[in-house]
Amino acid sequence: VSENPPPGESSPPTGSRYTETLENWFRTRAGGLVVPIIATLFAFLVGGLVVAATGHNPLASYKAIFEGTGLNPFSYLNEDERRGAWFDLQQTLIVFTPLVLTALAVAFAFRCGMFNIGGQGQYFVGFYASLVIGTHLEGLSTFPHVVLAMVCAILAGAVWGGIAGILKASVGAHEVITTIMLNWVAIYAGQWLFELGGPLQGDQESIPKSNAIFESAHLPHVPFATGLQPLHVGVFIAVAALVVYTILLNRTTLGFEVRAVGFNPEAARYSGISVGRNYFLALAIAGAFAGLAGSLDNLGWKFTIATNDIQTSTVGFIGIAVALLGRNRAVGIFFAALLFAALSVGTSSRQLDADVFPPELAGNLSTLIQALIILFVATELLVVSIWQQRKRIGLGRAKPAGAEA
Amino acid sequence: VTAERLLDPRRIAIAGIACGILAFWIALPPFTVRAIGVPFVFGFLGLGAGLWAVTRGQRKLGLWAIGLSIAGVAAGIWAQSRTTDSLDAVVSAGLVAATLRFATPLAFAAIGGLFSERSGVVNIGLEGMMLVGAFFGIYVAAETGSWPLGILGAMVAGALLASIHAIFTITFLADQIVSGFAMNLIALGITGYLFRSIYGTEGTPADIPRIPSITMPEWFRDIPFVGDVFGDLSFMTWLVFALTVAAWLVLFKTPLGLRLRSVGEHPRAADAVGIPVKRFRYGAVITSGALAALGGAYLSFGFGGSFNENMTNGRGYIALAAVIFGKWTPFGALGACLLFGFGFALAIPLQGEADISANLLSTLPYVLTLVALVGVIGRSRPPAAVGRPYVTQ
C-alpha cells in the first residue's frame, strides 16, 4: 500500500501556473517515453542474462551487434570503415522500411480497439500481388509499372485485412484468431504458388522460386546508394506513410470515428457511428499498410520470392513489437522500427563476428528481446511502479507529491 | 402438441442439415451407393427442409441446411464418379486414426484453454506453451532416457511459462492478449535459442524414448474398423479422452468448478462470497499451460520423433478457436478439435488420390477453422468476464 496519493488527486495550487503546466506536461510526456525506454532496457538486461547463462559475454555480444548496424559514429576511423558503416546503415534502413509499415498495420487497428496479428499474411499477399504485376506487363515504363504494382499490393493487403474486418463486423469473430488463420492461409497459398509446378513458379524448373520482376518495376535508388544491395526510395515512402497515418487518424472524420470506436464501441454506437463499418475499414486500411510493405520489399531489393523466404519471414510479427514499443504513434514507431531494424541487421550472420557470438543464436536472441519488450510495455503498472521506486532510493525528487497539502 | 414439436423449425432445419450430409456420406465407403438418384433425393429433402425453416424464422440453421444440401449433392455425385478403390484409400480407418492423431495435441491445448477462459483469462499464449512443452519434453526425455520424465518436464515448462502470463495479467493487469502474444514470442525465442545452442545443426538425437502406443489385445484388433482405429492408439490420445471427461466433471460437477466458473462470469460477486478470485485465476492459467505443454510433448516425442523450430505451426491458435467453437465446454471443444484434426488428416489421402498440391491442402485446417468460426460464433456466449483484469476493491 502506497502512502502517496495518486498524482491526479493532489494538485495543490502552489508555485506559478507556468511551472505547474510545465511539470504536468513533463510528467505526461515523460511517462509516455519512460515506459518504453525502461521496457527496452529491461529486455536487453534479461536477454543479456540468457547470453551469459549460455556461456557468452553479453557486453561483447551487444557491442558486436551494435557495430554491425551502421549506427555507431565512433567506429568511423578511416575512409574504409566509413564506407563499411554506410553500407551497414543502408541495410538497416532497408529493413526499417517494411517494419514501419507493418507496425502501422498493427497501430491503426489498435486505435480502433483491435489487435491485428495478421500483418504477416497481409504483407505476403501484397508481396505476391506486386510480384504478379512486376513479372508481367513487359515494356511498361518505370513510373506506371511501379505505381501499378504498389496499388495492387495495397488493394490485396486491404482485401486480406478486410476479410477479418467483415468477419468481426458481421458475426463478431475475434480478429486475433481470424488474422492468425489468414496468415497461415497466405503462407501455404504462397508455398503452393511458387512450389515446383506451382502456378507462379519461374522458368528455372528445378528451383521453387518465382521469376525476377522486370527492370522497369524496380524502385529507384536513393542518392549516394552504393553496394550490391543499395538503399531504395521505399524508405521515403515509409516515412510518408507515417505522416499519412497521423493525418488520417487525427485530422479526418474517418480517423475520429475509428478512434471513437476504439475508445468505447458502445458509446460510439449510441452517438450514431457504425461500429461494424469502422471495424471493417480499420482492418482494411491496416492491411493496406502491410500490403504496401510487401510491395516495397519486392520492388525495392528482393525482386523475387522463393518458398524458403516465405517460411522464414517474420517482418509482420516484428511489426507488432514495433507498434507496441512505439505506443501506436508515428514518432514512436519511427524510433522503434529503427531499433528493431538495427537489432535484426546487427544479429544477421553477415554482420556478426561468429567468434564473439554465434549468429545462428542471435536471431533467436532478438526474437526473445522483442518478446520481452512487448511484455514489459504491456505492463505499464510494473514499469511505473519501478519508476516511482526511484523516489525512495533517492534518484528523483525526494518530495512526495502530497507533502504541501 | 406432438405435431407441433415435430414441426419445430429448428428440428426441421437440423434434419435438413443431416440430409445434406447424408447425400454425400452414402456415396462413400462402407456404403458406396452408386445410384445417381440417391444423393439427389437426400439433397432435395435437405433443401426443402432448409427453405421451410428459413421461412419460419430459423434463418441461420435453415441457410446451413440449404448450403450443405447443395454441397452434399455436388460432393456425392463427384464421389460416385470415383472408383470404389480410390475412395477406400481416402475414406478409411486410417483416416479416422489420423484424425485422432492430429486432434490429440489440439485437444490438450483446448482443454487447457478452457480452464483459463472459464476463469476469465484469455490465453492466446497456448501456442507458446505447446512449444516449450515440445522442446523441454524432448530435452528431458533425451537427457534422462525416460518418457514419463519427459512428459513431466514438458508440464513443468508449460506451467512456468503460464505462470509468467498469470503474473503479468492477473497481478500487473497487463492486456491479456498482448501478454499472451509475448508468451508466444518468448517461447519461440527461448526454444529456438536453446535448440540451436544445444543441438546445433544436427537436430534432436534419433534415439530418444518415445511416448508408447497402447496396443489392444488380439480379439479387439480383429473387430473390423473399430479395431483398426482404436487398436494401436497413442497413450496420449487415451489420456486426452480421459482428460476431457475429467475436465467436464471438475468444471460442472464439483464445487471447485462452480467457483471457477463464477470467477469467470462475475468476479466481483465471487469475491463478495469469499472466493479468492486471483488465486483461482492463477490456478486455472497455470493448469492451462501444463495441459497445453502436454499437447506439445505429444507433437515432439509422441507423434513425431524430433523437435523443429516453431513446430507448433499455429496449433495453439486453432485450439483457442476450438474452445470458442465448442461453446466453452469440454466435449464441445473435443468435438471441434476432432473436426480440425480431420482437416489436417484429410490432406494426406487427398494429396495422393486427387493429385492436389500438399501446400494447397495445408490451408485446409485453417480455412476450416475460419468457416467454423463464422458458422457458430453468433450463437456462442463467452464467460462474461473473460479478458477483463480483476482489481480487488
XYZ file of N, CA and C in Angstrom, chain B residues 129-287:
477
model
N 3.048 -22.163 -25.089
C 3.128 -23.177 -24.044
C 3.249 -24.571 -24.642
N 2.574 -24.782 -25.783
C 2.774 -26.038 -26.506
C 4.229 -26.156 -26.954
N 4.755 -25.038 -27.436
C 6.102 -25.070 -27.999
C 7.144 -25.380 -26.923
N 7.040 -24.738 -25.742
C 8.015 -25.063 -24.691
C 7.807 -26.499 -24.225
N 6.551 -26.974 -24.209
C 6.312 -28.368 -23.855
C 7.008 -29.300 -24.834
N 6.896 -28.962 -26.117
C 7.526 -29.789 -27.141
C 9.035 -29.827 -26.945
N 9.628 -28.655 -26.687
C 11.089 -28.637 -26.586
C 11.589 -29.240 -25.279
N 11.071 -28.746 -24.142
C 11.620 -29.215 -22.871
C 11.238 -30.676 -22.618
N 10.084 -31.103 -23.154
C 9.717 -32.511 -23.043
C 10.748 -33.397 -23.709
N 11.073 -33.078 -24.943
C 12.011 -33.935 -25.674
C 13.411 -33.807 -25.084
N 13.739 -32.625 -24.558
C 15.058 -32.423 -23.960
C 15.208 -33.288 -22.712
N 14.207 -33.230 -21.819
C 14.290 -34.036 -20.590
C 14.261 -35.521 -20.933
N 13.410 -35.900 -21.884
C 13.334 -37.314 -22.267
C 14.673 -37.797 -22.807
N 15.333 -36.947 -23.601
C 16.621 -37.351 -24.178
C 17.701 -37.422 -23.100
N 17.660 -36.499 -22.130
C 18.692 -36.470 -21.090
C 18.528 -37.629 -20.114
N 17.273 -37.906 -19.725
C 17.057 -38.920 -18.693
C 16.787 -40.301 -19.290
N 16.452 -40.345 -20.568
C 16.125 -41.626 -21.182
C 14.780 -42.183 -20.743
N 13.932 -41.304 -20.235
C 12.651 -41.795 -19.742
C 11.531 -40.912 -20.258
N 10.538 -41.507 -20.941
C 9.475 -40.654 -21.481
C 8.546 -40.076 -20.420
N 8.254 -40.819 -19.289
C 7.398 -40.162 -18.284
C 8.045 -38.907 -17.711
N 9.364 -38.950 -17.500
C 10.046 -37.758 -17.007
C 9.990 -36.644 -18.050
N 10.059 -37.035 -19.314
C 9.938 -36.053 -20.388
C 8.592 -35.346 -20.327
N 7.538 -36.125 -20.104
C 6.199 -35.534 -20.009
C 6.134 -34.578 -18.823
N 6.743 -35.017 -17.716
C 6.766 -34.180 -16.523
C 7.515 -32.874 -16.811
N 8.656 -32.998 -17.476
C 9.452 -31.811 -17.825
C 8.646 -30.846 -18.681
N 7.906 -31.409 -19.649
C 7.079 -30.575 -20.513
C 6.052 -29.814 -19.689
N 5.410 -30.539 -18.756
C 4.354 -29.890 -17.972
C 4.925 -28.781 -17.097
N 6.113 -29.031 -16.517
C 6.728 -28.007 -15.675
C 7.058 -26.769 -16.516
N 7.621 -27.004 -17.707
C 7.981 -25.874 -18.567
C 6.736 -25.079 -18.954
N 5.675 -25.797 -19.348
C 4.440 -25.115 -19.731
C 3.856 -24.340 -18.568
N 3.899 -24.944 -17.375
C 3.346 -24.287 -16.198
C 4.158 -23.043 -15.845
N 5.476 -23.120 -16.026
C 6.317 -21.955 -15.722
C 5.988 -20.792 -16.651
N 5.903 -21.095 -17.960
C 5.583 -20.021 -18.903
C 4.198 -19.448 -18.593
N 3.263 -20.342 -18.270
C 1.910 -19.882 -17.941
C 1.918 -19.031 -16.681
N 2.813 -19.347 -15.725
C 2.805 -18.547 -14.504
C 3.346 -17.142 -14.786
N 4.235 -17.007 -15.780
C 4.642 -15.642 -16.174
C 3.428 -14.883 -16.716
N 2.673 -15.571 -17.590
C 1.459 -14.953 -18.142
C 0.520 -14.567 -17.004
N 0.398 -15.453 -16.015
C -0.503 -15.197 -14.894
C -0.037 -13.990 -14.093
N 1.265 -13.918 -13.795
C 1.775 -12.801 -13.007
C 1.488 -11.485 -13.727
N 1.784 -11.464 -15.033
C 1.624 -10.211 -15.760
C 0.153 -9.826 -15.929
N -0.707 -10.804 -16.214
C -2.098 -10.423 -16.488
C -2.924 -10.285 -15.212
N -2.655 -11.110 -14.206
C -3.516 -11.099 -13.014
C -3.003 -10.096 -11.974
N -1.701 -10.120 -11.730
C -1.168 -9.214 -10.721
C -0.882 -7.827 -11.288
N -0.225 -7.788 -12.470
C 0.153 -6.481 -13.015
C -0.868 -5.939 -14.010
N -1.991 -6.660 -14.201
C -3.108 -6.174 -15.016
C -2.717 -5.821 -16.454
N -1.739 -6.539 -16.999
C -1.366 -6.290 -18.393
C -2.489 -6.765 -19.300
N -2.537 -6.218 -20.515
C -3.512 -6.662 -21.509
C -3.287 -8.155 -21.770
N -4.369 -8.931 -21.642
C -4.199 -10.387 -21.704
C -3.768 -10.870 -23.078
N -4.274 -10.220 -24.118
C -3.918 -10.671 -25.462
C -2.489 -10.298 -25.788
N -2.086 -9.089 -25.415
C -0.708 -8.670 -25.693
C 0.261 -9.547 -24.915
N -0.044 -9.801 -23.647
C 0.840 -10.640 -22.846
C 0.913 -12.056 -23.420
N -0.241 -12.596 -23.825
C -0.240 -13.929 -24.408
C 0.596 -13.981 -25.671
N 0.484 -12.918 -26.466
C 1.291 -12.863 -27.681
C 2.773 -12.827 -27.340
N 3.108 -12.066 -26.297
C 4.507 -12.015 -25.868
C 4.977 -13.394 -25.407
N 4.099 -14.156 -24.743
C 4.449 -15.517 -24.328
C 4.852 -16.359 -25.542
N 4.063 -16.207 -26.619
C 4.376 -16.981 -27.816
C 5.737 -16.614 -28.374
N 6.038 -15.307 -28.370
C 7.343 -14.889 -28.889
C 8.462 -15.363 -27.970
N 8.234 -15.277 -26.647
C 9.257 -15.745 -25.709
C 9.539 -17.224 -25.954
N 8.463 -17.993 -26.104
C 8.636 -19.424 -26.338
C 9.420 -19.661 -27.624
N 9.064 -18.893 -28.654
C 9.747 -19.044 -29.941
C 11.230 -18.731 -29.786
N 11.546 -17.628 -29.085
C 12.938 -17.230 -28.909
C 13.699 -18.222 -28.045
N 13.123 -18.590 -26.903
C 13.819 -19.484 -25.962
C 14.062 -20.855 -26.582
N 12.999 -21.446 -27.164
C 13.187 -22.794 -27.706
C 14.128 -22.767 -28.908
N 13.998 -21.744 -29.745
C 14.894 -21.644 -30.895
C 16.342 -21.477 -30.443
N 16.538 -20.603 -29.464
C 17.887 -20.323 -28.951
C 18.507 -21.584 -28.354
N 17.745 -22.249 -27.452
C 18.304 -23.432 -26.791
C 18.469 -24.586 -27.775
N 17.538 -24.711 -28.702
C 17.623 -25.788 -29.690
C 18.915 -25.660 -30.489
N 19.193 -24.425 -30.963
C 20.435 -24.183 -31.722
C 21.649 -24.353 -30.831
N 21.502 -23.863 -29.584
C 22.640 -23.858 -28.689
C 22.979 -25.286 -28.243
N 21.988 -26.132 -28.025
C 22.237 -27.490 -27.520
C 22.460 -28.469 -28.657
N 21.593 -28.431 -29.681
C 21.655 -29.456 -30.710
C 22.312 -28.983 -32.004
N 22.649 -27.685 -32.093
C 23.326 -27.180 -33.290
C 22.523 -27.442 -34.544
N 23.232 -27.805 -35.617
C 22.527 -28.035 -36.874
C 22.092 -29.491 -37.033
N 22.498 -30.351 -36.082
C 22.200 -31.782 -36.209
C 20.730 -32.091 -35.920
N 20.106 -31.288 -35.078
C 18.739 -31.598 -34.653
C 18.745 -32.533 -33.460
N 17.555 -32.825 -32.955
C 17.464 -33.699 -31.779
C 17.916 -35.103 -32.138
N 18.512 -35.828 -31.160
C 19.007 -37.174 -31.452
C 17.893 -38.117 -31.870
N 18.268 -39.155 -32.647
C 17.260 -40.054 -33.205
C 16.769 -41.075 -32.189
N 17.569 -41.335 -31.139
C 17.244 -42.456 -30.251
C 16.524 -42.012 -28.970
N 15.740 -40.949 -29.042
C 15.038 -40.523 -27.835
C 13.899 -41.506 -27.525
N 13.587 -41.671 -26.229
C 12.461 -42.537 -25.871
C 11.152 -41.874 -26.267
N 10.318 -42.590 -27.006
C 9.038 -42.036 -27.460
C 7.928 -42.410 -26.506
N 6.872 -41.605 -26.516
C 5.676 -41.958 -25.754
C 5.047 -43.165 -26.448
N 4.828 -44.265 -25.702
C 4.406 -45.504 -26.381
C 2.945 -45.463 -26.820
N 2.617 -46.381 -27.730
C 1.226 -46.602 -28.102
C 0.676 -47.705 -27.199
N -0.634 -47.736 -27.057
C -1.254 -48.795 -26.263
C -1.863 -49.783 -27.242
N -1.285 -50.984 -27.286
C -1.757 -51.999 -28.217
C -2.805 -52.855 -27.527
N -3.966 -52.911 -28.149
C -5.086 -53.662 -27.585
C -4.869 -55.160 -27.794
N -5.574 -56.015 -27.020
C -5.444 -57.468 -27.238
C -5.925 -57.869 -28.635
N -5.499 -59.058 -29.013
C -5.715 -59.580 -30.366
C -7.198 -59.517 -30.789
N -8.084 -59.996 -29.918
C -9.505 -60.076 -30.304
C -10.084 -58.695 -30.599
N -9.582 -57.675 -29.873
C -10.097 -56.325 -30.086
C -9.670 -55.797 -31.448
N -8.410 -56.083 -31.775
C -7.904 -55.559 -33.043
C -8.549 -56.232 -34.244
N -9.168 -57.412 -34.006
C -9.821 -58.123 -35.106
C -11.204 -57.566 -35.419
N -11.784 -56.755 -34.533
C -13.076 -56.148 -34.828
C -12.891 -55.225 -36.026
N -13.711 -55.386 -37.055
C -13.492 -54.526 -38.226
C -13.694 -53.051 -37.878
N -12.936 -52.214 -38.527
C -12.981 -50.759 -38.358
C -12.591 -50.321 -36.942
N -13.382 -50.688 -35.943
C -13.089 -50.261 -34.568
C -11.693 -50.714 -34.167
N -11.381 -51.970 -34.486
C -10.062 -52.495 -34.143
C -8.962 -51.748 -34.872
N -9.236 -51.385 -36.145
C -8.220 -50.659 -36.917
C -7.977 -49.269 -36.352
N -9.041 -48.649 -35.854
C -8.901 -47.282 -35.359
C -8.313 -47.254 -33.954
N -8.891 -48.062 -33.060
C -8.523 -47.948 -31.651
C -7.501 -48.998 -31.203
N -7.093 -49.897 -32.106
C -6.225 -50.993 -31.705
C -4.840 -50.551 -31.280
N -4.374 -49.448 -31.813
C -2.979 -49.084 -31.588
C -2.834 -47.571 -31.434
N -3.606 -47.004 -30.533
C -3.562 -45.550 -30.353
C -2.496 -45.151 -29.343
N -2.031 -43.923 -29.462
C -1.030 -43.438 -28.517
C -1.617 -43.321 -27.119
N -0.750 -43.513 -26.142
C -1.109 -43.293 -24.737
C -1.730 -41.909 -24.560
N -1.172 -40.914 -25.281
C -1.627 -39.533 -25.113
C -3.051 -39.343 -25.617
N -3.433 -40.083 -26.657
C -4.789 -39.953 -27.181
C -5.807 -40.448 -26.154
N -5.483 -41.578 -25.532
C -6.366 -42.072 -24.465
C -6.399 -41.080 -23.309
N -5.214 -40.516 -23.015
C -5.135 -39.565 -21.905
C -6.033 -38.355 -22.162
N -6.063 -37.899 -23.405
C -6.848 -36.703 -23.692
C -8.343 -37.003 -23.607
N -8.737 -38.225 -23.958
C -10.146 -38.613 -23.755
C -10.488 -38.554 -22.266
N -9.615 -39.164 -21.469
C -9.855 -39.186 -20.022
C -9.880 -37.766 -19.466
N -8.963 -36.955 -19.985
C -8.860 -35.575 -19.515
C -10.136 -34.784 -19.805
N -10.710 -35.045 -20.983
C -11.937 -34.332 -21.352
C -13.055 -34.654 -20.365
N -13.190 -35.947 -20.060
C -14.219 -36.350 -19.101
C -13.915 -35.730 -17.741
N -12.659 -35.779 -17.333
C -12.275 -35.226 -16.040
C -12.565 -33.724 -15.992
N -12.243 -33.027 -17.088
C -12.472 -31.582 -17.124
C -13.961 -31.280 -16.986
N -14.792 -32.106 -17.649
C -16.236 -31.902 -17.555
C -16.711 -32.114 -16.120
N -16.193 -33.207 -15.506
C -16.591 -33.482 -14.117
C -16.178 -32.335 -13.204
N -14.918 -31.895 -13.344
C -14.410 -30.856 -12.449
C -15.178 -29.549 -12.651
N -15.375 -29.170 -13.922
C -15.974 -27.858 -14.190
C -17.457 -27.811 -13.848
N -18.162 -28.923 -14.107
C -19.629 -28.841 -13.997
C -20.230 -29.673 -12.871
N -19.421 -30.491 -12.196
C -19.999 -31.369 -11.180
C -19.354 -31.203 -9.798
N -18.424 -30.279 -9.661
C -17.809 -30.105 -8.346
C -17.958 -28.653 -7.898
N -17.910 -28.425 -6.577
C -17.945 -27.044 -6.063
C -16.782 -26.231 -6.606
N -15.622 -26.886 -6.745
C -14.439 -26.209 -7.272
C -14.737 -25.614 -8.655
N -15.374 -26.435 -9.512
C -15.687 -25.987 -10.866
C -16.685 -24.846 -10.863
N -17.667 -24.949 -9.975
C -18.668 -23.885 -9.871
C -18.001 -22.571 -9.489
N -17.071 -22.654 -8.532
C -16.376 -21.433 -8.115
C -15.542 -20.873 -9.260
N -14.852 -21.785 -9.959
C -14.011 -21.336 -11.074
C -14.858 -20.620 -12.123
N -16.013 -21.202 -12.444
C -16.863 -20.584 -13.464
C -17.413 -19.254 -12.973
N -17.723 -19.183 -11.674
C -18.269 -17.922 -11.155
C -17.212 -16.818 -11.211
N -15.947 -17.208 -11.032
C -14.862 -16.230 -11.139
C -14.796 -15.665 -12.551
N -15.075 -16.521 -13.543
C -15.035 -16.066 -14.927
C -16.285 -15.303 -15.335
N -17.395 -15.560 -14.657
C -18.639 -14.893 -15.041
C -18.805 -13.562 -14.321
N -18.568 -13.563 -13.032
C -18.813 -12.354 -12.263
C -17.841 -12.303 -11.081
N -16.616 -11.858 -11.354
C -15.578 -11.931 -10.318
C -15.940 -11.144 -9.059
N -16.660 -10.014 -9.237
C -16.967 -9.207 -8.063
C -17.894 -9.975 -7.110
N -18.912 -10.631 -7.713
C -19.825 -11.418 -6.894
C -19.083 -12.575 -6.229
N -18.187 -13.200 -7.001
C -17.421 -14.311 -6.442
C -16.586 -13.831 -5.266
N -15.978 -12.678 -5.455
C -15.155 -12.100 -4.395
C -16.002 -11.829 -3.156
N -17.228 -11.331 -3.393
C -18.092 -10.959 -2.287
C -18.475 -12.162 -1.424
N -18.591 -13.355 -2.051
C -18.914 -14.527 -1.244
C -17.658 -15.239 -0.753
N -16.508 -14.594 -0.911
C -15.293 -15.105 -0.286
C -14.461 -16.038 -1.136
N -14.733 -16.073 -2.459
C -13.885 -16.901 -3.324
C -12.632 -16.097 -3.685
N -11.456 -16.646 -3.470
C -10.241 -15.901 -3.811
C -10.051 -15.840 -5.325
N -10.512 -14.739 -5.939
C -10.562 -14.633 -7.399
C -9.182 -14.817 -8.022
N -8.205 -14.080 -7.492
C -6.899 -14.103 -8.142
C -6.251 -15.478 -8.018
N -6.443 -16.129 -6.834
C -5.833 -17.437 -6.659
C -6.436 -18.428 -7.648
N -7.759 -18.347 -7.842
C -8.397 -19.238 -8.805
C -7.862 -18.996 -10.207
N -7.690 -17.717 -10.534
C -7.211 -17.418 -11.885
C -5.778 -17.913 -12.086
N -4.947 -17.719 -11.061
C -3.587 -18.263 -11.143
C -3.619 -19.762 -11.406
N -4.443 -20.456 -10.598
C -4.526 -21.910 -10.735
C -4.955 -22.318 -12.133
N -5.976 -21.633 -12.659
C -6.507 -22.008 -13.963
C -5.494 -21.744 -15.071
N -4.809 -20.593 -15.008
C -3.857 -20.269 -16.073
C -2.684 -21.242 -16.041
N -2.189 -21.560 -14.838
C -1.051 -22.471 -14.751
C -1.455 -23.871 -15.219
N -2.666 -24.300 -14.864
C -3.166 -25.581 -15.371
C -3.200 -25.573 -16.893
